[in-house]
C-alpha atoms as an extended CHARMM CRD file, in Angstrom:
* protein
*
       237  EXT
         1         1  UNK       CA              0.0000000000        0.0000000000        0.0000000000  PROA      1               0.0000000000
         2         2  UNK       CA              1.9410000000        3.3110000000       -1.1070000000  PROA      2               0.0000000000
         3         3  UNK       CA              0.1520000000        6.2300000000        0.1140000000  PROA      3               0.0000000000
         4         4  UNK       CA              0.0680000000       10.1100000000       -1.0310000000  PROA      4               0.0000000000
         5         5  UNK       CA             -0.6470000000       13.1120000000        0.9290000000  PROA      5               0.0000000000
         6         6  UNK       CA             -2.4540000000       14.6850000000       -1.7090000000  PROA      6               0.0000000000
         7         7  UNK       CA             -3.5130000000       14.2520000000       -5.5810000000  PROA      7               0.0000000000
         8         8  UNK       CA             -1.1380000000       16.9050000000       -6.4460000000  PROA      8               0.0000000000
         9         9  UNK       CA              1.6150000000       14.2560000000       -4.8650000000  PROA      9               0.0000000000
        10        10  UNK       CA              0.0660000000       11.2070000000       -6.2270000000  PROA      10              0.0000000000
        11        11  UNK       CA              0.4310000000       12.6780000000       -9.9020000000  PROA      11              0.0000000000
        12        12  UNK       CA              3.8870000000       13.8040000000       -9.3110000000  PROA      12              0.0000000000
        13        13  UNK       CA              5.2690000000       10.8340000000       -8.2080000000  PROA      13              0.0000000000
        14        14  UNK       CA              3.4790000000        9.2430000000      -11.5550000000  PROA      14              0.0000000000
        15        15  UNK       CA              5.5170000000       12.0940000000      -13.7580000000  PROA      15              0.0000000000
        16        16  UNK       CA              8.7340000000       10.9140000000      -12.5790000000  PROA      16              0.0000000000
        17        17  UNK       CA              8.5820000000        7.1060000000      -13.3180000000  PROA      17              0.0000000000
        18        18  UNK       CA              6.3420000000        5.3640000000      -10.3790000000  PROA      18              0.0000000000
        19        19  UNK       CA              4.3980000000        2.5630000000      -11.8390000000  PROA      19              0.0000000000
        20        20  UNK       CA              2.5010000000        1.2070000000       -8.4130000000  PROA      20              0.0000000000
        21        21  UNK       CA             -0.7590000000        3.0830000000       -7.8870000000  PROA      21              0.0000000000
        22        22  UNK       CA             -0.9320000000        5.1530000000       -4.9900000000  PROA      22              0.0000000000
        23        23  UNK       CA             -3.8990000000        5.6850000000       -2.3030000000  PROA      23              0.0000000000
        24        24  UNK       CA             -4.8020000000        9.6490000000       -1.6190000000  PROA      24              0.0000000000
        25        25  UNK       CA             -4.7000000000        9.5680000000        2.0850000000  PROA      25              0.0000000000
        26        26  UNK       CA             -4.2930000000       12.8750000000        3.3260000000  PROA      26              0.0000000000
        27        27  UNK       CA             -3.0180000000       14.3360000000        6.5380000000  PROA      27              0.0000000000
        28        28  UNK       CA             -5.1500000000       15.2600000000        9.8360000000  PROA      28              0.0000000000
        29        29  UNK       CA             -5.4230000000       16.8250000000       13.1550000000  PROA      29              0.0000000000
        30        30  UNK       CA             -7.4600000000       16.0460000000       15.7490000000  PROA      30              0.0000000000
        31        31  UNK       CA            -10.0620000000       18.9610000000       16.5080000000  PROA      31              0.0000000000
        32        32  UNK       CA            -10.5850000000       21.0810000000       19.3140000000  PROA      32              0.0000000000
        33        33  UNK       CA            -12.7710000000       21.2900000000       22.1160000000  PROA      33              0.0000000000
        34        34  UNK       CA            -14.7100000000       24.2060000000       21.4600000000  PROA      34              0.0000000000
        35        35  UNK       CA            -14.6740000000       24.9620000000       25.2400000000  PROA      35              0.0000000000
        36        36  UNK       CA            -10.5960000000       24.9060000000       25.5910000000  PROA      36              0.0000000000
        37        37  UNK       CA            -10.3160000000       27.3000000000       22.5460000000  PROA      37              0.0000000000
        38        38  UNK       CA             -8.1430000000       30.6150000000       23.5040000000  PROA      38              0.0000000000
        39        39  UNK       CA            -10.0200000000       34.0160000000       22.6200000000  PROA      39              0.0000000000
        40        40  UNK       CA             -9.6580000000       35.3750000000       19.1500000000  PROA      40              0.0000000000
        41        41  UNK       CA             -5.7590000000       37.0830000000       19.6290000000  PROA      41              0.0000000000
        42        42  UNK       CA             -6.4330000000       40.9310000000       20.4040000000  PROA      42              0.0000000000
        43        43  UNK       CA             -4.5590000000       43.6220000000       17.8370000000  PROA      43              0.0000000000
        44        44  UNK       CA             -5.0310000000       46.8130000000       17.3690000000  PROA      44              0.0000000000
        45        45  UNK       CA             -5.4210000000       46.6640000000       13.5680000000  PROA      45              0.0000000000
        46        46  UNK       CA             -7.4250000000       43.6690000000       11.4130000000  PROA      46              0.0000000000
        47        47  UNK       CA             -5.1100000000       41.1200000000       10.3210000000  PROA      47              0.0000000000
        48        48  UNK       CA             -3.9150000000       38.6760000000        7.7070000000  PROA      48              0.0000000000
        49        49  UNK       CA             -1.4430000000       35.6420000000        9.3460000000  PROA      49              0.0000000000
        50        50  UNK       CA              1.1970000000       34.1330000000        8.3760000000  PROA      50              0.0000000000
        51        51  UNK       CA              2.7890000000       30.9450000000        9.7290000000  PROA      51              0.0000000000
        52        52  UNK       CA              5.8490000000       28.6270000000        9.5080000000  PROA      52              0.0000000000
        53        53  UNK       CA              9.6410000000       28.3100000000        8.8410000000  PROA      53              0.0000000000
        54        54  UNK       CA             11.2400000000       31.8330000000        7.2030000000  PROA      54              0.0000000000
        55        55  UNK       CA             12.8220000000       30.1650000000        4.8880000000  PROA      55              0.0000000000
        56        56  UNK       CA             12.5040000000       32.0290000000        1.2880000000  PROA      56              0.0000000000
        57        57  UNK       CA             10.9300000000       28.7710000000       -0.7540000000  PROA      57              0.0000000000
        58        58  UNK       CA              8.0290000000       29.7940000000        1.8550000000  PROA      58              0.0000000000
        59        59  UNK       CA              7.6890000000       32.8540000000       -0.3190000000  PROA      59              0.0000000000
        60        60  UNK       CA              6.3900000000       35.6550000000        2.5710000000  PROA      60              0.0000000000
        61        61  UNK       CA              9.2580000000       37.9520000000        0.3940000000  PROA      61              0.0000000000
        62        62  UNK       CA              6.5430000000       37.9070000000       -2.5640000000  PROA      62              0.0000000000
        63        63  UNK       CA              3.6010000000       38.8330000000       -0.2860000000  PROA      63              0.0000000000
        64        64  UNK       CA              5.2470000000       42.1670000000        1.1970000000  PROA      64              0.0000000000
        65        65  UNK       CA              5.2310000000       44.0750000000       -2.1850000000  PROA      65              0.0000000000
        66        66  UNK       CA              1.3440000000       43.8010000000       -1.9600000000  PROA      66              0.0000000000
        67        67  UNK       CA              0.9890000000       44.7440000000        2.0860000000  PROA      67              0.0000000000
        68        68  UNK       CA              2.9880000000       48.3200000000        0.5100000000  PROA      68              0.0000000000
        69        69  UNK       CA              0.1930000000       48.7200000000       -1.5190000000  PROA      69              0.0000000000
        70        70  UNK       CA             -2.4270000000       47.3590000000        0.8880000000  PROA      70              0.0000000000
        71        71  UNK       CA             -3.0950000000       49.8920000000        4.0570000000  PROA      71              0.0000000000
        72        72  UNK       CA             -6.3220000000       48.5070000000        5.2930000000  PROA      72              0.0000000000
        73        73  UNK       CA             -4.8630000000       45.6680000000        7.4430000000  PROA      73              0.0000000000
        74        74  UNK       CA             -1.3950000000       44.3400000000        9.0050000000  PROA      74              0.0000000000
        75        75  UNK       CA              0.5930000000       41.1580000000        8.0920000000  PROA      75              0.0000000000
        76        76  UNK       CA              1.3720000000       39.6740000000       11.5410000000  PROA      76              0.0000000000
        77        77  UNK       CA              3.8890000000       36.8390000000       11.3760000000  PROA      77              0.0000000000
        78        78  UNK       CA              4.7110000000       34.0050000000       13.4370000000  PROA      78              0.0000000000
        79        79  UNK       CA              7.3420000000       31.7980000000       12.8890000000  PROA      79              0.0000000000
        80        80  UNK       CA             11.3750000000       31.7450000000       12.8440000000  PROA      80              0.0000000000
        81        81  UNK       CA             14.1450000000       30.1120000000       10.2600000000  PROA      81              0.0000000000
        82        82  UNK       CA             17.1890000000       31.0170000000        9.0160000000  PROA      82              0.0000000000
        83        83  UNK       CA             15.6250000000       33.7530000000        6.4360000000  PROA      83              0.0000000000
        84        84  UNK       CA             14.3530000000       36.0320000000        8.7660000000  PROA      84              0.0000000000
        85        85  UNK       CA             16.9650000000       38.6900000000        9.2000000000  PROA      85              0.0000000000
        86        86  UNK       CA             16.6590000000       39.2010000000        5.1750000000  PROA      86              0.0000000000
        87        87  UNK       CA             12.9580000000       38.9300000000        5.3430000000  PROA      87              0.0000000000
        88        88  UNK       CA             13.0440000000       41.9390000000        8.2780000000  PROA      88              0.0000000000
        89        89  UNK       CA             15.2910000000       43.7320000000        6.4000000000  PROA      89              0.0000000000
        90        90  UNK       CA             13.1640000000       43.4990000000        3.6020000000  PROA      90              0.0000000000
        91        91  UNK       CA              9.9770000000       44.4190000000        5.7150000000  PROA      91              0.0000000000
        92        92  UNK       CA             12.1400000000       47.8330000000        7.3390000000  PROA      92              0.0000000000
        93        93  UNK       CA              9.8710000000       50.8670000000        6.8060000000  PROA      93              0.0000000000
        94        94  UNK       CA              6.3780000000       48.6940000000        6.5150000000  PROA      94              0.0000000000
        95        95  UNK       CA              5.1580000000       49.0390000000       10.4470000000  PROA      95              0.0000000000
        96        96  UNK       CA              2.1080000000       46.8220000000        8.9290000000  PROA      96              0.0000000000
        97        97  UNK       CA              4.3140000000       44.3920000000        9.0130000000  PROA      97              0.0000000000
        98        98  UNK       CA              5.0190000000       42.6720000000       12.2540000000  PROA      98              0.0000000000
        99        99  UNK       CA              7.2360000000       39.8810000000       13.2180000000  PROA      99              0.0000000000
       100       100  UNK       CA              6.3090000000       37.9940000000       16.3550000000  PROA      100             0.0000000000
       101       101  UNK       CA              8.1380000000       34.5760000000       16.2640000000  PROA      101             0.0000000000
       102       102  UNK       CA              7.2710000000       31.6170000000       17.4980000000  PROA      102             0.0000000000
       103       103  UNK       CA              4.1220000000       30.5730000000       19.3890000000  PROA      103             0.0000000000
       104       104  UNK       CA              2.7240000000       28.2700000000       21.7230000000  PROA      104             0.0000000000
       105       105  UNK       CA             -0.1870000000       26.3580000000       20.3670000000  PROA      105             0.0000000000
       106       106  UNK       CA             -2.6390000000       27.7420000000       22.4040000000  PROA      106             0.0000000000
       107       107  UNK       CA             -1.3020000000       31.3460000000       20.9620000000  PROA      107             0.0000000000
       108       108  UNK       CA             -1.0680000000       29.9350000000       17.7120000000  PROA      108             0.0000000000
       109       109  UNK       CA             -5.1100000000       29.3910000000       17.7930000000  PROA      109             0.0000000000
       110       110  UNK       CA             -5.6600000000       32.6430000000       19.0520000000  PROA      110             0.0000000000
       111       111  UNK       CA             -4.2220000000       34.0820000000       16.1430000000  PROA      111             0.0000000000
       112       112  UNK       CA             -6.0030000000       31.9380000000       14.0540000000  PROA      112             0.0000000000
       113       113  UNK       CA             -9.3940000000       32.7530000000       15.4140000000  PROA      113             0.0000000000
       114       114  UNK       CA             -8.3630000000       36.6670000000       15.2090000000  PROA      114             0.0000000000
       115       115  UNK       CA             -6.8130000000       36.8710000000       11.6220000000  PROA      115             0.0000000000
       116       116  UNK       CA             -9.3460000000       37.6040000000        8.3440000000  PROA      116             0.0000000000
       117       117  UNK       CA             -7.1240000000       35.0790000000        6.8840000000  PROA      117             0.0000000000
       118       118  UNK       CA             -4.0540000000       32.9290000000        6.5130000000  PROA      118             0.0000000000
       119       119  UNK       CA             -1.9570000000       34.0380000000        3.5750000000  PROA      119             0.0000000000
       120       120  UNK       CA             -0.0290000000       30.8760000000        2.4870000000  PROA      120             0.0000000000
       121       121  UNK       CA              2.7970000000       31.8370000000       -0.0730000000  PROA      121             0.0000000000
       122       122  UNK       CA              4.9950000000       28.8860000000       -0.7020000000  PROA      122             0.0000000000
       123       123  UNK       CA              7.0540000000       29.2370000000       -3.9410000000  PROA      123             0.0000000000
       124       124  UNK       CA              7.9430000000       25.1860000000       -4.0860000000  PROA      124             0.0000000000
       125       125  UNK       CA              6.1070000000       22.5390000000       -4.4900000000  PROA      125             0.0000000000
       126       126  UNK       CA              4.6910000000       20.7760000000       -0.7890000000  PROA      126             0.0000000000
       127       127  UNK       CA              3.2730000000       17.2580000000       -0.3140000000  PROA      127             0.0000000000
       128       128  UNK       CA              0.6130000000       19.0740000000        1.1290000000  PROA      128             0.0000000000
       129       129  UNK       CA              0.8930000000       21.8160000000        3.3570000000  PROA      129             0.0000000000
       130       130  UNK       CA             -0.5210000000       21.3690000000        6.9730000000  PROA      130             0.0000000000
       131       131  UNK       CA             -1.1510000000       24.9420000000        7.9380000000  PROA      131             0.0000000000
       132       132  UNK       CA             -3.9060000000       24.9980000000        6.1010000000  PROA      132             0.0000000000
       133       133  UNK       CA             -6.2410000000       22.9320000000        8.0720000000  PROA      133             0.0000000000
       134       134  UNK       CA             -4.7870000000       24.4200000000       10.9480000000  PROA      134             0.0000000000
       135       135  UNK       CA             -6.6500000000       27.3060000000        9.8540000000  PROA      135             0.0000000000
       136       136  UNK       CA             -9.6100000000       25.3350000000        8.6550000000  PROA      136             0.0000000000
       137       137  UNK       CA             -9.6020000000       23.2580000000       11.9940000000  PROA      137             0.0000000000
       138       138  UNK       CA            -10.7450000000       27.4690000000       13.5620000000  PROA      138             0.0000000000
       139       139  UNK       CA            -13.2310000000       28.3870000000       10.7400000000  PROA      139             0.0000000000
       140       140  UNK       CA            -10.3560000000       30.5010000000        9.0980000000  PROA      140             0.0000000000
       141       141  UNK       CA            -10.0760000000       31.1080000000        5.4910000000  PROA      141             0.0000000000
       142       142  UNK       CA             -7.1850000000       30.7700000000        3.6560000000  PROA      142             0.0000000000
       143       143  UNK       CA             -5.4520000000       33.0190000000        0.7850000000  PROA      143             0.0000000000
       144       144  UNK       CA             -3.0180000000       30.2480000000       -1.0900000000  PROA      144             0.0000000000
       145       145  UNK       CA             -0.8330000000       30.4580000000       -4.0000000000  PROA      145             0.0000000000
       146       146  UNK       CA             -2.3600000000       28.8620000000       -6.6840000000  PROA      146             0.0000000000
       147       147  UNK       CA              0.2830000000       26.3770000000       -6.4310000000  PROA      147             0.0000000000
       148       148  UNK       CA              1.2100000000       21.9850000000       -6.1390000000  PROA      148             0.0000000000
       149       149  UNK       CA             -1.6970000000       20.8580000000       -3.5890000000  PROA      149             0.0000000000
       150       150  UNK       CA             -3.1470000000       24.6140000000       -2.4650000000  PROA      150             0.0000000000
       151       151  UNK       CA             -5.8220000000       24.6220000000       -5.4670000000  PROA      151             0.0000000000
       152       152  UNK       CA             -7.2980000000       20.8510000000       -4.6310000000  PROA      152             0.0000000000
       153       153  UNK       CA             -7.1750000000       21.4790000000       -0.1930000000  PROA      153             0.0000000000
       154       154  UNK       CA             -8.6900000000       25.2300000000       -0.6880000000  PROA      154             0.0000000000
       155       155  UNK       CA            -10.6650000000       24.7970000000       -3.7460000000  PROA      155             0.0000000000
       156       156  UNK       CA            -12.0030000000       20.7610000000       -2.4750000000  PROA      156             0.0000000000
       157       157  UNK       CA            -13.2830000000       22.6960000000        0.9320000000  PROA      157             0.0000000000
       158       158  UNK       CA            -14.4570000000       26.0350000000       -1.0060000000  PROA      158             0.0000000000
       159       159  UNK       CA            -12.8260000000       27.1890000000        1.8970000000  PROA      159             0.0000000000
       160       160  UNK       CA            -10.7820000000       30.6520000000        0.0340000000  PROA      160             0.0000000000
       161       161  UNK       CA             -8.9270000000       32.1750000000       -2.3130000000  PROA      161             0.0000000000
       162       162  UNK       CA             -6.0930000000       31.5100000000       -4.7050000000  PROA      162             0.0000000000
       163       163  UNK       CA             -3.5370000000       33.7740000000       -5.8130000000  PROA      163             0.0000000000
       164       164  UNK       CA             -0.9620000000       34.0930000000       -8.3800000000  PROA      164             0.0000000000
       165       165  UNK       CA             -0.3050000000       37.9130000000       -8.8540000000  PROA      165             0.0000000000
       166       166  UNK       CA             -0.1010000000       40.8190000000       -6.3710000000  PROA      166             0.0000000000
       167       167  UNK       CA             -3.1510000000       42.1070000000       -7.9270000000  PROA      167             0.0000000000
       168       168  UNK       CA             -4.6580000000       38.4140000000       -7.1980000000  PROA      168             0.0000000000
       169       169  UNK       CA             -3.5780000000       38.9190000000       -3.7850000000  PROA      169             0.0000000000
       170       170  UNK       CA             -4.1870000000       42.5700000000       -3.0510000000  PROA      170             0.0000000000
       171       171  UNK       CA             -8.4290000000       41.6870000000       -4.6420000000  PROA      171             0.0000000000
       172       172  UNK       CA             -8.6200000000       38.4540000000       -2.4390000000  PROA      172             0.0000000000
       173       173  UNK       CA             -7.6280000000       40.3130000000        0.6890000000  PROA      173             0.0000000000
       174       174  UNK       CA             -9.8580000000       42.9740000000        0.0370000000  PROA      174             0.0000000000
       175       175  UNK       CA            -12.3890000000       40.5260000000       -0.6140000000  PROA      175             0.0000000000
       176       176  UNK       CA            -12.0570000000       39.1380000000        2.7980000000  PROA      176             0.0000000000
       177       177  UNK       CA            -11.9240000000       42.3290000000        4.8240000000  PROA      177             0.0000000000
       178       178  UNK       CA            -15.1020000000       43.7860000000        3.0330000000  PROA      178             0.0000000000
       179       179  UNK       CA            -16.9360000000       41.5160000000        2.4380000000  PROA      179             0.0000000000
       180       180  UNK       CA            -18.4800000000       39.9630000000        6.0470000000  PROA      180             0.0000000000
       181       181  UNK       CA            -20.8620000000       37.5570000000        4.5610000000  PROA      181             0.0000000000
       182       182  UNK       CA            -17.9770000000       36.2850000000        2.2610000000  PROA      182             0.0000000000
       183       183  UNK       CA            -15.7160000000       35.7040000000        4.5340000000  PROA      183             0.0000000000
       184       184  UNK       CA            -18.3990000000       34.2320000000        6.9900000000  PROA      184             0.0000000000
       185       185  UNK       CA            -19.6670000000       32.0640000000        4.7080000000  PROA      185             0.0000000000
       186       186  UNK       CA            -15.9130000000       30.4880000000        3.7460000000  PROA      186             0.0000000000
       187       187  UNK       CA            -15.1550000000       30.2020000000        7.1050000000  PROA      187             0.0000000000
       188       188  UNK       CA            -18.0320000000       28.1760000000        7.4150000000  PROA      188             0.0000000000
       189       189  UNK       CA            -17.2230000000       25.8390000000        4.7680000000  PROA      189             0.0000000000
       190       190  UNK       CA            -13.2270000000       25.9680000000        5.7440000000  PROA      190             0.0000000000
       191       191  UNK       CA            -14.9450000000       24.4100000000        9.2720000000  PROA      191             0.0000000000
       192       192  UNK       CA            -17.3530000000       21.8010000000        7.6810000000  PROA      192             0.0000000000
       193       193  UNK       CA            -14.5730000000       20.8830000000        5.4480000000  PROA      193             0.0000000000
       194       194  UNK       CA            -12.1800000000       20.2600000000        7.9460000000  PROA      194             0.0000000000
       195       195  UNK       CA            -14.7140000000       17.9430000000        9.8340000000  PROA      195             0.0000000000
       196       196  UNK       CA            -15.2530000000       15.9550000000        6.7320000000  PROA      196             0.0000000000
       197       197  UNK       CA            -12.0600000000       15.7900000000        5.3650000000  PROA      197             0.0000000000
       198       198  UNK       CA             -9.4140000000       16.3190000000        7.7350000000  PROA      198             0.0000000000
       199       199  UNK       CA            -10.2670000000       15.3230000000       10.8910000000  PROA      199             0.0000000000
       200       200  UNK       CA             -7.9870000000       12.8720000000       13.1480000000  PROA      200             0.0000000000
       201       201  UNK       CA            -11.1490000000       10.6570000000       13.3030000000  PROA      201             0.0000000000
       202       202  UNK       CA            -12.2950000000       10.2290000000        9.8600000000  PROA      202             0.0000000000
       203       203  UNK       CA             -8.8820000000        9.7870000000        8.6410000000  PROA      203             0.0000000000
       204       204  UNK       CA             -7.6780000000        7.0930000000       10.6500000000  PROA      204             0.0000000000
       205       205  UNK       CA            -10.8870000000        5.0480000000       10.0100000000  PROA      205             0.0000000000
       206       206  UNK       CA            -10.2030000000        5.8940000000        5.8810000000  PROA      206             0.0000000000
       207       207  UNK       CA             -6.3150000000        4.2620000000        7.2880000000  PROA      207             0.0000000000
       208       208  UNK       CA             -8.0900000000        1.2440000000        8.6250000000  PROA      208             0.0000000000
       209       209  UNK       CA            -10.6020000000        0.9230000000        5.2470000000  PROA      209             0.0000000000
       210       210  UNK       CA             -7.4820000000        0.8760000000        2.9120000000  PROA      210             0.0000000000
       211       211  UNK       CA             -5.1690000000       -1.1390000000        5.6950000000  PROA      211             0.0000000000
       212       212  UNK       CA             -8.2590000000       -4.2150000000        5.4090000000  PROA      212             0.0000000000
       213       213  UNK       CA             -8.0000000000       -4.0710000000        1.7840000000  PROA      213             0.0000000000
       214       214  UNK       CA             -4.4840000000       -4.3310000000        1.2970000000  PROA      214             0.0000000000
       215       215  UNK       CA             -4.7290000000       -7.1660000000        3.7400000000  PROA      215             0.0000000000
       216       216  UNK       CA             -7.3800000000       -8.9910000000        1.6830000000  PROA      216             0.0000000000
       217       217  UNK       CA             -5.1340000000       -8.7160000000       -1.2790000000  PROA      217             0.0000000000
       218       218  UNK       CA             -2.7540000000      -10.1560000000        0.3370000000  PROA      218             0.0000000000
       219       219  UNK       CA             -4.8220000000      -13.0600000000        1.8240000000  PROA      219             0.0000000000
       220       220  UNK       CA             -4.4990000000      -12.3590000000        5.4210000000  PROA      220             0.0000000000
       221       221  UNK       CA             -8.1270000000      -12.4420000000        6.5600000000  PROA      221             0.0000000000
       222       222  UNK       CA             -7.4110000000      -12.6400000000        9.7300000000  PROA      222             0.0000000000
       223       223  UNK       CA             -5.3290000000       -9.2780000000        9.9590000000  PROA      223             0.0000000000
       224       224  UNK       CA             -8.2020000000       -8.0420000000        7.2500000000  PROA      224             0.0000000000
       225       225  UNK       CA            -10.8440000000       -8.4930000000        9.9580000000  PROA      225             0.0000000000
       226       226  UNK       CA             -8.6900000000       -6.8070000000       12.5390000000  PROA      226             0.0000000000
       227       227  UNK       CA             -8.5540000000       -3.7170000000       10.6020000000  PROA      227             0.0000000000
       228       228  UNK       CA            -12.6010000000       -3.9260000000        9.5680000000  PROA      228             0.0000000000
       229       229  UNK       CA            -13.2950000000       -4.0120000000       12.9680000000  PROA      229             0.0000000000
       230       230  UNK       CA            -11.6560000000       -0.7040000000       13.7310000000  PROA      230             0.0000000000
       231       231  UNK       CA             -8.1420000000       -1.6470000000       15.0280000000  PROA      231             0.0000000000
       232       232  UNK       CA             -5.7570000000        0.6340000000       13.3300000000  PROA      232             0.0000000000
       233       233  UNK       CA             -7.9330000000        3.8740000000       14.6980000000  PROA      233             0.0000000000
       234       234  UNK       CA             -9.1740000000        2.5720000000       17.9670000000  PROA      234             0.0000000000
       235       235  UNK       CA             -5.8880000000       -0.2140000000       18.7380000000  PROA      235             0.0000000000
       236       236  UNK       CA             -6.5640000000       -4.1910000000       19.0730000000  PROA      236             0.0000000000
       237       237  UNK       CA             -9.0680000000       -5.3110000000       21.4050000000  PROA      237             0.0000000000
C-alpha cells in the first residue's frame, strides 16, 4: 500500500517514473474542544497571518510588495528560520508588518481565530501543506498560491482564495476584509470541510478501510478483519 498526501503528490510521483498506484490519504489533526479554545488574539489593527519556517521557498518575500500597496490591514507573522533577518530587512519601513516569532499552540489558535485570513505563499512545491487545516480546523479562510496541492485542499473545501499575482492577492484580501458575509460564509465551509475531510477521526478510520484491503489482497483475513473491525484507529481489542 503506497500512500500520497495529496492528488497533487500522487500525480507527481506518476511524472517521474512510479508505476505502483498510490492511495490519496491525506493528513489530519485532531479537533478542538470548542470549550478549551483561547479568545480570538487581540490587535489593534485587522489582520492577515502568516505561519511557519522563514525560509525564502516559503515565499512571505513575494507577499510584502502587496501589504505596501495594501493599508487597510497588518501582516502579523509568526514563525522563525534562518531567512528572517533578510525577510526583516526586507519588511524595514512597513510598520504593517510585524514579526512575532514563534508561538505556543494555544497562541497559535488565538491568532487563528483573530486573523481575516491565513496568507499561504509557498514558492515550491509541498506534499501538502498542513497549515492549512490548521486554519480550517478554527473556521479561518485561507489566501493560497495557486500552487502543487493549495488549489485541490482550498478549492475541495471552497474554503478561500487563490492567488498568483499581487493584484490576485491585493483583490482576495480585500475581498475578505469587506466583504463579512464572504468571509463568513468560507469560514463556514473551511470548518465543515475540515470535519469531513481532515479530521484525526475520519482519517484514521479511511487508514483502517485501505489497511483491510491491502490485507485482503494479500490473503491475510485474519489481519483483514482486525482492521474492519476498527483496530488501526481505535488499537486491538
Amino acid at each position: 500500500l503506497l500512500i500520497a498526501k495529496s492528488e497533487f503528490s500522487r500525480q507527481k510521483h506518476q511524472q517521474f517514473g512510479l508505476k505502483k498506484e498510490m492511495t490519496v490519504l491525506p493528513y489530519f489533526l485532531p479537533d478542538i474542544d470548542a470549550a478549551s479554545l483561547p479568545e480570538p488574539a487581540q490587535h489593534d489593527r485587522p489582520y492577515f497571518l502568516f505561519v511557519g519556517r522563514l525560509e525564502k521557498i516559503k515565499g512571505l518575500q513575494d507577499v510584502f510588495p502587496a501589504f505596501d500597496k495594501y493599508e487597510d490591514a497588518d501582516l502579523l507573522i509568526l514563525g522563525d528560520g534562518e531567512y528572517s533577518e533578510e525577510l526583516k530587512a526586507l519588511a524595514a519601513g512597513n510598520e504593517r508588518i510585524k514579526f512575532l516569532g514563534r508561538k505556543n499552540l494555544d497562541e497559535l489558535n488565538a491568532y487563528y481565530r483573530g486573523a481575516l485570513g491565513l496568507i499561504v505563499p509557498s514558492v515550491c512545491y509541498e506534499t501538502f501543506g498542513i497549515i492549512l487545516i490548521e486554519s480550517f480546523r478554527l473556521g479561518t479562510p485561507v489566501i493560497a498560491r495557486r500552487l502543487g496541492p493549495f488549489p485541490e485542499i482550498v478549492q475541495g473545501a471552497d474554503a478561500g482564495a487563490l492567488f498568483e499575482t499581487e493584484v490576485d492577492l491585493i483583490r482576495a484580501m480585500t475581498t475578505i476584509q469587506t466583504d463579512e458575509t464572504w468571509r463568513a460564509r468560507h469560514g463556514t465551509l473551511a470548518r465543515q470541510g475540515f470535519e469531513s475531510t481532515w479530521r484525526e477521526d475520519r482519517v484514521l478510520a479511511a487508514y483502517g478501510v485501505e489497511l483491510a484491503e491491502a490485507a485482503h489482497r494479500r490473503g491475510d483475513l485474519e489481519l483483514a478483519q482486525a482492521f474492519e473491525a476498527g483496530a488501526f484507529e481505535n488499537g486491538p481489542a
